[in-house]
Coordinates of C-alpha atoms in Angstrom, one line a residue:
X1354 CA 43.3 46.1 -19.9
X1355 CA 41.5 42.7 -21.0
X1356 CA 42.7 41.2 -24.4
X1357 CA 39.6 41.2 -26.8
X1358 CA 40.0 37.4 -26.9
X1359 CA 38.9 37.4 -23.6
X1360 CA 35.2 38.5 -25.1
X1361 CA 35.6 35.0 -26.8
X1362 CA 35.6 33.4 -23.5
X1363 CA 32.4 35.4 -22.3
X1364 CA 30.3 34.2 -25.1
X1365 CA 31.5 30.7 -25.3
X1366 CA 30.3 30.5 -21.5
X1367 CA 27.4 31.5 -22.9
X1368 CA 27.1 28.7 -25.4
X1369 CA 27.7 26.0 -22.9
X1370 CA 25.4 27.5 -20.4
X1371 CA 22.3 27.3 -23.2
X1372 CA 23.6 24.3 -23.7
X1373 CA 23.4 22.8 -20.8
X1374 CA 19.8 24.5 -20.1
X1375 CA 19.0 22.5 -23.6
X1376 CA 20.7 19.1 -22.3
X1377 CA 18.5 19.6 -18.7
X1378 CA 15.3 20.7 -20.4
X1379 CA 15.2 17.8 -23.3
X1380 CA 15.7 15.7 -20.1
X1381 CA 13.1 17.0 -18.6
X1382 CA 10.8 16.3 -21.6
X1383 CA 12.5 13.1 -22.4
X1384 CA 11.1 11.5 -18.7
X1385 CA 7.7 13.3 -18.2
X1386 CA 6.0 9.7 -18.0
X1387 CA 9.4 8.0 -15.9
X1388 CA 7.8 7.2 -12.8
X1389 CA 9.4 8.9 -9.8
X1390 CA 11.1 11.4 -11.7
X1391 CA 12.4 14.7 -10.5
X1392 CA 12.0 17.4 -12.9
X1393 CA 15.7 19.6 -13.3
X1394 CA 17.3 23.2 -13.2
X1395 CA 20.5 24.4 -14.0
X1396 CA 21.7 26.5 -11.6
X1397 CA 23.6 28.9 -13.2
X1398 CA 26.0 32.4 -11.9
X1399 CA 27.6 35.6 -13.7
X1400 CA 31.3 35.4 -13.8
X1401 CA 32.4 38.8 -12.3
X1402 CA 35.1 41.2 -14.3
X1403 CA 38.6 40.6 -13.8
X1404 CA 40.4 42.5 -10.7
X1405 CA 42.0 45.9 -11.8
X1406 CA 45.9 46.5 -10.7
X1407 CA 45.7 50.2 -12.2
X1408 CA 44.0 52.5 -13.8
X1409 CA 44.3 53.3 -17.3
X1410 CA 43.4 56.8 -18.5
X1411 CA 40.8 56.4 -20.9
X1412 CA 39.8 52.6 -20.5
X1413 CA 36.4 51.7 -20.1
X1414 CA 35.1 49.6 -17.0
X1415 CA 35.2 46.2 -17.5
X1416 CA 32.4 43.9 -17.7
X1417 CA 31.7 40.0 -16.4
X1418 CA 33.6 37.6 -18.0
X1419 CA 30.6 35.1 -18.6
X1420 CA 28.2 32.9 -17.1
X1421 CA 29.1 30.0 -15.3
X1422 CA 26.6 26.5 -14.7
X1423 CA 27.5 25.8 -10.9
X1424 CA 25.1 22.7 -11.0
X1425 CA 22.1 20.8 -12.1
X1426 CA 19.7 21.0 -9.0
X1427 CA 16.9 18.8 -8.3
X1428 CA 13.6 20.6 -7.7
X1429 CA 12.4 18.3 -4.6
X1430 CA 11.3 19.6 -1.4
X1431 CA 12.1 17.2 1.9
X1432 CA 8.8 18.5 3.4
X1433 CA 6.2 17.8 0.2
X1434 CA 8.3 14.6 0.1
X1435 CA 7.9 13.6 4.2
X1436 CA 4.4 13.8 3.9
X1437 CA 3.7 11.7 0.6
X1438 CA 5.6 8.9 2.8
X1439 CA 3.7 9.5 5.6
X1440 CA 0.3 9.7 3.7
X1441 CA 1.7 6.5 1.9
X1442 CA 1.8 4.6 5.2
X1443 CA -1.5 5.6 6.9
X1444 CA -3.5 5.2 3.1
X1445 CA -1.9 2.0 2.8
X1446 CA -3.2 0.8 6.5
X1447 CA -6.2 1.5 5.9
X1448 CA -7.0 0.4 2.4
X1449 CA -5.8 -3.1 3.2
X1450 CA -8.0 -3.1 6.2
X1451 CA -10.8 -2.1 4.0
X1452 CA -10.5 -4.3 1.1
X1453 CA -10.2 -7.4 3.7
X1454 CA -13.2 -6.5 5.4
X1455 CA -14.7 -5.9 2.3
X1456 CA -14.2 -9.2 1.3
X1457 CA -15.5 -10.5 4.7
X1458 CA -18.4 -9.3 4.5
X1459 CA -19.0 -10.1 0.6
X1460 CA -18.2 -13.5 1.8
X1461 CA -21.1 -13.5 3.9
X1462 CA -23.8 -13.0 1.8
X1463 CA -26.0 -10.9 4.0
X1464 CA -28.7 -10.0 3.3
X1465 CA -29.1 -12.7 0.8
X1466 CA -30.7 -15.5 -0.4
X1467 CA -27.1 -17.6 0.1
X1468 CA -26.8 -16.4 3.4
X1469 CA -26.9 -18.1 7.0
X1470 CA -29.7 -16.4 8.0
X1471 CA -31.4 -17.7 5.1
X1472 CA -30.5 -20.8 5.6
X1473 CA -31.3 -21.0 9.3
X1474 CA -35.0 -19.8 8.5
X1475 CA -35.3 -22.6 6.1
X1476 CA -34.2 -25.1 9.1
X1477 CA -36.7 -23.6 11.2
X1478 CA -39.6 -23.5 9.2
X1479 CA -38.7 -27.5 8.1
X1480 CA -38.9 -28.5 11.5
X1481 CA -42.4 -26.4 11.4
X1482 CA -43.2 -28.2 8.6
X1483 CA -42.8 -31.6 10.0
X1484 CA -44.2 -31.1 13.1
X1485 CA -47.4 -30.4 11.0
X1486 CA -46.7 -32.9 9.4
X1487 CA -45.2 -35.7 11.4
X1488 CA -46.1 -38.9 9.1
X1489 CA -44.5 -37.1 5.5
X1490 CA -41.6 -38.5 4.5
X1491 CA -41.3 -35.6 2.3
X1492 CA -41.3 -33.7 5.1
X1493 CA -38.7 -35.4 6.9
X1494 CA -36.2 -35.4 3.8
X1495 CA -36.5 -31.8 3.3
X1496 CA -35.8 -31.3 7.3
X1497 CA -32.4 -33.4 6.7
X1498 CA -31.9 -31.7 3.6
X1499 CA -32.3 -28.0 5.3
X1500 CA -30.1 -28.9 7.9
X1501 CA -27.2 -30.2 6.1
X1502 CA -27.4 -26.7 3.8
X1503 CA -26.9 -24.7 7.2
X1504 CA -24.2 -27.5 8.1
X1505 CA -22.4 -26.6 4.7
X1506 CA -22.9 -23.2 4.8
X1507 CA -21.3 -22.9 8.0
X1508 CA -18.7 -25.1 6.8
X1509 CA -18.1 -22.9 3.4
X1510 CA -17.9 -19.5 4.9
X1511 CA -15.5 -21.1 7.8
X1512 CA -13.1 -22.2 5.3
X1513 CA -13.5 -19.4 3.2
X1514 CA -11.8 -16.9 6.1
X1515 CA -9.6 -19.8 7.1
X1516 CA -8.3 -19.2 2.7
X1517 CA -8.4 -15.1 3.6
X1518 CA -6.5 -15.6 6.5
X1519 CA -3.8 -17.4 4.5
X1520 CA -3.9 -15.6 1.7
X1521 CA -3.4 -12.4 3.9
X1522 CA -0.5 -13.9 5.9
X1523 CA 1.3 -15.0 2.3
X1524 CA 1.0 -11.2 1.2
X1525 CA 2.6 -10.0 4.4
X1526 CA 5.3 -12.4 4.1
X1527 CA 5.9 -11.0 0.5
X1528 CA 5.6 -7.5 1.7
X1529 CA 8.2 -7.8 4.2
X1530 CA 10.8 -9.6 1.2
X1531 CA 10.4 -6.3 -0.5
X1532 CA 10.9 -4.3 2.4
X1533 CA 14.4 -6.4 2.8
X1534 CA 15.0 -5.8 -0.5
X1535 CA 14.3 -1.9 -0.9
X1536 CA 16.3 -2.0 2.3
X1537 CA 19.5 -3.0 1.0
X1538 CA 19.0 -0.8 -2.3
X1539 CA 18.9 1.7 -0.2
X1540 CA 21.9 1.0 1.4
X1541 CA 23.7 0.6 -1.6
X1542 CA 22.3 3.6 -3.1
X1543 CA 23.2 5.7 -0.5
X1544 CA 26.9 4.5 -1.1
X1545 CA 26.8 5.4 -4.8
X1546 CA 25.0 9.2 -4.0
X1547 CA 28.1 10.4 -1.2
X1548 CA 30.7 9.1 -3.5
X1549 CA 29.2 10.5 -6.4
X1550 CA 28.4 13.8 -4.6
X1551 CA 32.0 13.9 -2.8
X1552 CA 33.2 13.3 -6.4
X1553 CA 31.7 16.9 -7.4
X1554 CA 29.5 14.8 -9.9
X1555 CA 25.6 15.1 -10.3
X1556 CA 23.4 12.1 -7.9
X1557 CA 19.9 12.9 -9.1
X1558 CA 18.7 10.1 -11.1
X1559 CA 20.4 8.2 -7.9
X1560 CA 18.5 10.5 -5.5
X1561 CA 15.1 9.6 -7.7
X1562 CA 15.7 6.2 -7.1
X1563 CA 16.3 6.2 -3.6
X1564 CA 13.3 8.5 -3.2
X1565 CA 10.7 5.8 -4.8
X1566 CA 12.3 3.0 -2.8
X1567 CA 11.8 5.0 0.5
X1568 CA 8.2 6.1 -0.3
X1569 CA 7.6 2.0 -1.0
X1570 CA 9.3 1.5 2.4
X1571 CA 7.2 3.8 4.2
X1572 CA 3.9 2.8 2.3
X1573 CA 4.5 -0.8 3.7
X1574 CA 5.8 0.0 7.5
X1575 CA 4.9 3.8 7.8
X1576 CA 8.7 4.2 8.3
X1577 CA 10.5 7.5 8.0
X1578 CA 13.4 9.1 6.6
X1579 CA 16.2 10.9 8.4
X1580 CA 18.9 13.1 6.1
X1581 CA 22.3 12.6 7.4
X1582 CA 23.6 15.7 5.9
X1583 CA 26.4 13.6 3.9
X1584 CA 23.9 12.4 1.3
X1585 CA 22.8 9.6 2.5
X1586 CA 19.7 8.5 4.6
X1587 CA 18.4 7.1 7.4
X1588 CA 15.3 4.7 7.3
X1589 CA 13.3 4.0 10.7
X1590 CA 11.0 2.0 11.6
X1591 CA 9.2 2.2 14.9
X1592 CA 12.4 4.4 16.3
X1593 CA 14.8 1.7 15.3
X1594 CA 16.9 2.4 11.6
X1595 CA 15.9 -0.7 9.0
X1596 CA 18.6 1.9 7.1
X1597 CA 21.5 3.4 8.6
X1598 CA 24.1 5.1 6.1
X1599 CA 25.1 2.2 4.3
X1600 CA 24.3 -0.6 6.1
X1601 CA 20.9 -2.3 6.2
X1602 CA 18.8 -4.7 8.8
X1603 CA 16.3 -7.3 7.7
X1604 CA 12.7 -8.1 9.1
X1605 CA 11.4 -11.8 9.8
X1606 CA 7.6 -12.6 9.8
X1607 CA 7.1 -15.3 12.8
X1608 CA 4.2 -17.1 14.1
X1609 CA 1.7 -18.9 13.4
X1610 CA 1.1 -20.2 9.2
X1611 CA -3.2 -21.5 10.2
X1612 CA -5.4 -19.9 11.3
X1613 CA -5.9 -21.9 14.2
X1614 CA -2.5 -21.5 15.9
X1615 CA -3.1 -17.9 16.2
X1616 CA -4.4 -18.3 19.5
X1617 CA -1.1 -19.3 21.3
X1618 CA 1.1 -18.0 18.4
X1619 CA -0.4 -14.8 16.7
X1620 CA 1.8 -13.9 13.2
X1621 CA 4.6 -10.7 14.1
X1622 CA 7.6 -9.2 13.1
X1623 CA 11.1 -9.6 14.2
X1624 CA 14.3 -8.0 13.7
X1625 CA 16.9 -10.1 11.6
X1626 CA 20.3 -10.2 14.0
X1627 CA 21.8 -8.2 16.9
X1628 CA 19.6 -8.2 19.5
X1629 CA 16.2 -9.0 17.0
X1630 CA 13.2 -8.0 19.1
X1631 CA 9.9 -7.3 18.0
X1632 CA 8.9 -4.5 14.9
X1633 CA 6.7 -1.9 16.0
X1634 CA 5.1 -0.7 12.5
X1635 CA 3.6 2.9 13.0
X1636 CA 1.4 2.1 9.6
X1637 CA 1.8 0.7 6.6
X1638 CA -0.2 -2.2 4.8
X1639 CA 2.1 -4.5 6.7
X1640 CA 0.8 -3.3 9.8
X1641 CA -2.8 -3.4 8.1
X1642 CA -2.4 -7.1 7.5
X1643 CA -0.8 -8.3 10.7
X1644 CA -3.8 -6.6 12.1
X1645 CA -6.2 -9.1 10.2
X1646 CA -4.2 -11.8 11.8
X1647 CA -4.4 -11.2 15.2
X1648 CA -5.7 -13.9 17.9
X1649 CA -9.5 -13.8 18.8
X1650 CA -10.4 -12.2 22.4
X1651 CA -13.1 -12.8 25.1
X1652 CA -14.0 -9.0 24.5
X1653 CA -14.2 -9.4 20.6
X1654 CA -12.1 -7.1 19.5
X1655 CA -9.0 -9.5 18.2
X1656 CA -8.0 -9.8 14.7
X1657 CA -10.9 -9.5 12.3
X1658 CA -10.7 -12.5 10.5
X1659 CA -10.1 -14.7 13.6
X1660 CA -13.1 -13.5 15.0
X1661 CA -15.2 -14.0 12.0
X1662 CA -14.1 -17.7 12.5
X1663 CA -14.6 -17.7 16.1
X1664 CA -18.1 -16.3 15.2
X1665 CA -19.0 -19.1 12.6
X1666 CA -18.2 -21.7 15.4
X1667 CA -20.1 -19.9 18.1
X1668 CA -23.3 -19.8 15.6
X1669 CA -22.1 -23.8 15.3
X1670 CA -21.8 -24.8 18.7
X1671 CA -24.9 -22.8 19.8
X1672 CA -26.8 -24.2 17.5
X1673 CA -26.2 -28.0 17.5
X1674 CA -26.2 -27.7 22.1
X1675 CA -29.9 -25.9 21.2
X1676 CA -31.4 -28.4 18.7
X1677 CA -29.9 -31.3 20.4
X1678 CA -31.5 -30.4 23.8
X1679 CA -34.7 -29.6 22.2
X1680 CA -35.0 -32.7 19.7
X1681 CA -33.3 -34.6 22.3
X1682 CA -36.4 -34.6 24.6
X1683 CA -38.7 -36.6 21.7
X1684 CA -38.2 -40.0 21.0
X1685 CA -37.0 -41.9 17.5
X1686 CA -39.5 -44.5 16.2
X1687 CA -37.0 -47.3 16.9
X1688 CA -38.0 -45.9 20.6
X1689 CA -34.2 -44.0 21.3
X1690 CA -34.2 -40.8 24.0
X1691 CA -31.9 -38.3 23.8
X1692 CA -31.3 -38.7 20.1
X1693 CA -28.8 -35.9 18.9
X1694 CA -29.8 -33.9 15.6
X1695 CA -26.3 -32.5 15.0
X1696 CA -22.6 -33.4 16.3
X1697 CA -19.4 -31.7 16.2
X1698 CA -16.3 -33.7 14.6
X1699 CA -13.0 -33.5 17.4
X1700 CA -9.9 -31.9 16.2
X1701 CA -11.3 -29.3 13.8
X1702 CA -13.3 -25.5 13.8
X1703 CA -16.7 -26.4 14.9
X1704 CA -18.2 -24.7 12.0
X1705 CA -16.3 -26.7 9.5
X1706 CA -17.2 -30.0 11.8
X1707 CA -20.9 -29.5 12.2
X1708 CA -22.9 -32.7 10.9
X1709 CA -26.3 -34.0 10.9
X1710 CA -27.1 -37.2 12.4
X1711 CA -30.2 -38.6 11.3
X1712 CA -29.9 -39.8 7.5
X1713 CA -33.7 -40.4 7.0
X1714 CA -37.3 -40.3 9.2
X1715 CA -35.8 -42.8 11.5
X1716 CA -33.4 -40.8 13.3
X1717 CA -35.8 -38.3 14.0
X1718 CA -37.8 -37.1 17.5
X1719 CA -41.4 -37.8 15.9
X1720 CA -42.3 -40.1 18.7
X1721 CA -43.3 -40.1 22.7
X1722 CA -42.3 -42.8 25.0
X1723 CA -45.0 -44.7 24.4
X1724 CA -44.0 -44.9 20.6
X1725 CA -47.0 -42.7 19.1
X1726 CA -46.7 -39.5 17.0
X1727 CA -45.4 -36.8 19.2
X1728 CA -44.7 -33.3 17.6
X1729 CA -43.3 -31.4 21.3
X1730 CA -39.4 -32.4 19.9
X1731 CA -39.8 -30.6 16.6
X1732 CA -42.0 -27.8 17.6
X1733 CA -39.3 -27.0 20.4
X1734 CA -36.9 -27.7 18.1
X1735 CA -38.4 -24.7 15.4
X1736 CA -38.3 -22.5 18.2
X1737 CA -34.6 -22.6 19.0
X1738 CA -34.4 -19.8 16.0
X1739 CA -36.4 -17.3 18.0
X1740 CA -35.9 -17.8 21.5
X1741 CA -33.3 -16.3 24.2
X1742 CA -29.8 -16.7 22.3
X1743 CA -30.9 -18.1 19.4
X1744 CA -27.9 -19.1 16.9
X1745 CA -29.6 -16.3 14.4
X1746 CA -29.2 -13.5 17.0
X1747 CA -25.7 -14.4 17.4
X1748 CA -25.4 -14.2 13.6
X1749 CA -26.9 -11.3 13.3
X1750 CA -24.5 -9.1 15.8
X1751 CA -21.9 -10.6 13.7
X1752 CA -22.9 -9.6 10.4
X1753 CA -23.7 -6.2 12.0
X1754 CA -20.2 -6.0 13.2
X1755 CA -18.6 -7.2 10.2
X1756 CA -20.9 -4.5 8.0
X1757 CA -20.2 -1.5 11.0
X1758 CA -16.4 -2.4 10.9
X1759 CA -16.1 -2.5 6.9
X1760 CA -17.9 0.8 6.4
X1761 CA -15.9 2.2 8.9
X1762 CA -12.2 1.1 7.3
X1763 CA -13.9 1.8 3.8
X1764 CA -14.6 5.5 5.5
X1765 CA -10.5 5.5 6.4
X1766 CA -9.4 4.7 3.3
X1767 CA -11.4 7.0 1.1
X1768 CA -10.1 10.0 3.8
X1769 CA -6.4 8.8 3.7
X1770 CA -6.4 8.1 0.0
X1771 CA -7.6 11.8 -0.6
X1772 CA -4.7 13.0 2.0
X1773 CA -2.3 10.7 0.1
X1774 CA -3.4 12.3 -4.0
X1775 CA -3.9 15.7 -2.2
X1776 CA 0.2 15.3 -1.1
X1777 CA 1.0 13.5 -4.4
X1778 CA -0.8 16.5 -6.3
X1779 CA 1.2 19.5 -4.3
X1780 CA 4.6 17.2 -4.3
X1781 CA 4.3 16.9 -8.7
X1782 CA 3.3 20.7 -8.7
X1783 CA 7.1 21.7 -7.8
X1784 CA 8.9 18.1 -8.9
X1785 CA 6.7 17.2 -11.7
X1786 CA 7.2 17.9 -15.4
X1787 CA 5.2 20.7 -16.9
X1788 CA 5.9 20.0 -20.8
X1789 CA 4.6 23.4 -21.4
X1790 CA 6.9 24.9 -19.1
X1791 CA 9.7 23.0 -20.5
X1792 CA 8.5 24.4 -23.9
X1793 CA 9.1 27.8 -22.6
X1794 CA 12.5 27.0 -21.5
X1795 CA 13.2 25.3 -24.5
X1796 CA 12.6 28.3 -26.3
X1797 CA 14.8 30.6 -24.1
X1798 CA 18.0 28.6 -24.7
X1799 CA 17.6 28.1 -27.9
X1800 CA 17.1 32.0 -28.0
X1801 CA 20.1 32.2 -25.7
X1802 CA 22.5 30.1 -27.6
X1803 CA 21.5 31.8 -31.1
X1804 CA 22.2 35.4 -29.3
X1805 CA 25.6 33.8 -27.7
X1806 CA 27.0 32.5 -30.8
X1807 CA 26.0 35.8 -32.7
X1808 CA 28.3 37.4 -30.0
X1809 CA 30.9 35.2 -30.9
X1810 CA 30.6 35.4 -34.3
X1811 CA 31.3 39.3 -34.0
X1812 CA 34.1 39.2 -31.6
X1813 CA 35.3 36.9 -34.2
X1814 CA 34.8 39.6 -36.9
X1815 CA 36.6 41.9 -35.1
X1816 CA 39.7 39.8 -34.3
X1817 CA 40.1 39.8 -37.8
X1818 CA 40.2 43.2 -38.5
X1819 CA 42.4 43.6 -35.6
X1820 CA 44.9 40.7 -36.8
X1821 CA 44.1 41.0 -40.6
X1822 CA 43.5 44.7 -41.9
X1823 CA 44.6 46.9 -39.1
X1824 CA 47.6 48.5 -41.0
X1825 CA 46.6 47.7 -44.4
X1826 CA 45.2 51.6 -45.3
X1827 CA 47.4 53.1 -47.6
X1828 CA 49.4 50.4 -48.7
X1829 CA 49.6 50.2 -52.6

């Protein structure tokens, strides 16, 4: 038979066990704006009756001895959690793609009163213009001054993707210092959650630590997670671990810093030590970025912003071989054949390197060979714009390219940024705080403990007429 004290026991399990549910739930409430953080249960089991040696005539059965709190448990699921990171990775790809082209093609300023096209129906029409009028000084100012706007226009939107392409490289190199960095926290977290867990103590604020430095990992490489069973993780990249138990690789970013050297020296990653190696990236806005840098091709489809300076200097080159041919056949008034309108400066883009020669009437093809007016030069010279090839046709594919390519990576993003809230939304539905859940639960242990502690308070009534009064009837 069970001592009556034991009933003390059974309702001060109780106590702790509403207390514990209190402790969880106020945590609960306490971090429902902490970023990353994993809502909590306690995970609690009835305590069974004691084992009887005999029976005793006319003792009742015996009942549980309590409740016991066997943990706190952390209400994550591995597969909501696999596909945020994966979501992460392709959402991240593809928004850096799209905000880069984006930014191309603002650059551009098609259609537009600042843009090349613009600027290149100005050139022709001056050279229209002076052909009609050959003698106008005016005329042949505003011809110089037309072409040296299609000069610097060239020249501005050249530098401006040679500044993006920097820009983007700098961003990758800082991406890939916090991928080392969340790499060896990882590491070292997953050393803190096997000795904490091998200790019998609670890892979950560790566990939501790790779990925001993996998602990070995976939203800048696409990598993925491997559970080791022993509580710590795995992180891969490409099939190779960056995170292996608790030991952690580094990644280099190599090649080329201008945009220039990409051609024999594209920008990649490496593996730090051992055998190193190239990084395969299976997503990620790393991978989005080193994308961007790529080398220019023959077939056109290299790196985006290398193209979009290998298309400025096309549009350059074509255009001062066209004019120069064309005004070339005309004659200057000092009586010069063959007079070029624009050159190209050695050693530098061609766009950025594109000047005009003449600095006033005298430079120009207004004259035959015999020395009188001669329009042929400048009238050919207008046509370049709309005959086979013209630099504006070239310009035109690209801009349609650029616009084709930007909607398309805008159209990526938008659908992988709705997979990635959609994943978010169902991964916060189980891990999330509801505060008006936890207000429920609030409630029920406080209800809990109150009806524990009035247990206790009656076993503790009855102890005392057990040790205190029994016996006492009839005394004097």
């Amino acid at each position: 038979m069970v001592s009556t004290f034991g009933s003390l026991q059974t309702a001060y399990s109780g106590l702790a066990a509403a207390r514990s549910g209190l402790d969880v739930t106020g945590q609960n409430i306490a971090n429902a704006g902490t970023a990353g953080y994993t809502r909590q249960r306690i995970v609690q089991s009835s305590v069974g009756a004691p084992a009887q040696t005999g029976i005793v005539r006319g003792a009742a059965t015996l009942a549980g001895q309590g409740v016991s709190v066997d943990a706190i448990a952390r209400l994550a699921s591995s597969t909501l959690d696999t596909r945020v990171r994966f979501s992460s990775g392709a959402a991240a790809y593809a928004d850096t793609r799209a905000t880069a082209l984006d930014q191309l093609e603002t650059g551009l300023h098609e259609p537009g009163a600042d843009g090349l096209a613009t600027k290149l129906d100005g050139l022709w029409s001056a050279f229209g213009d002076l052909a009609t009028h050959i003698d106008d000084p005016g005329a042949a100012s505003a011809l110089i001054g037309a072409a040296k706007t299609v000069a610097s226009t060239l020249a501005s939107g050249s530098s401006a993707v040679d500044a993006q392409w920097t820009a983007t490289r700098g961003t990758v190199g800082s991406q890939v210092a916090q991928v080392n960095d969340a790499a060896s926290r990882v590491a070292t977290l997953n050393a803190s959650i096997r000795s904490t867990i091998a200790g019998g103590g609670s890892a979950n604020d560790l566990l939501d630590q790790r779990d925001q430095l993996t998602t990070q990992i995976a939203s800048l490489t696409g990598a993925g997670v491997r559970d080791n069973g022993d509580g710590t993780v795995d992180v891969v990249i490409g099939g190779n671990a960056l995170v292996q138990g608790t030991s952690a690789r580094s990644l280099a970013l190599s090649g080329a810093t201008t945009l220039t050297g990409t051609a024999t020296d594209a920008p990649g990653l490496s593996w730090v030590g051992g055998a190193g190696g190239p990084v395969t990236l299976d997503g990620g806005s790393i991978a989005g970025g080193l994308s961007l840098l790529g080398p220019a091709n023959a077939s056109r489809s290299g790196g985006a912003l290398a193209e979009a300076s290998a298309a400025y200097d096309r549009v350059a080159t074509d255009l001062a071989a066209k004019v120069n041919a064309a005004h070339g056949a005309g004659t200057t008034p000092s009586g010069a054949t063959g007079a070029p309108f624009f050159a190209l400066t050695a050693g530098v883009p061609a766009a950025q390197g594109l000047t005009v020669v003449p600095t006033d009437a005298s430079g120009l093809a207004t004259r035959d060979a015999s020395g009188r007016y001669d329009a042929a030069a400048l009238t050919a010279s207008a046509a370049v714009g709309t005959g086979a090839g013209a630099p504006d046709a070239t310009w035109a594919t690209f801009v349609t390219g650029v616009g084709s390519a930007s909607r398309t990576a805008t159209s990526e993003a938008t659908l992988t940024g709705l997979a990635l809230t959609n994943a978010q939304t169902q991964q916060q539905s189980g891990a999330g705080v509801s505060l008006d859940e936890e207000n429920v639960n609030l409630l029920a242990y406080q209800h809990a403990y109150q009806g524990a502690a009035r247990v206790l308070t009656a076993v503790d009534e009855m102890l005392d007429t057990i040790i205190n009064r029994l016996g006492l009837v009839g005394r004097s």
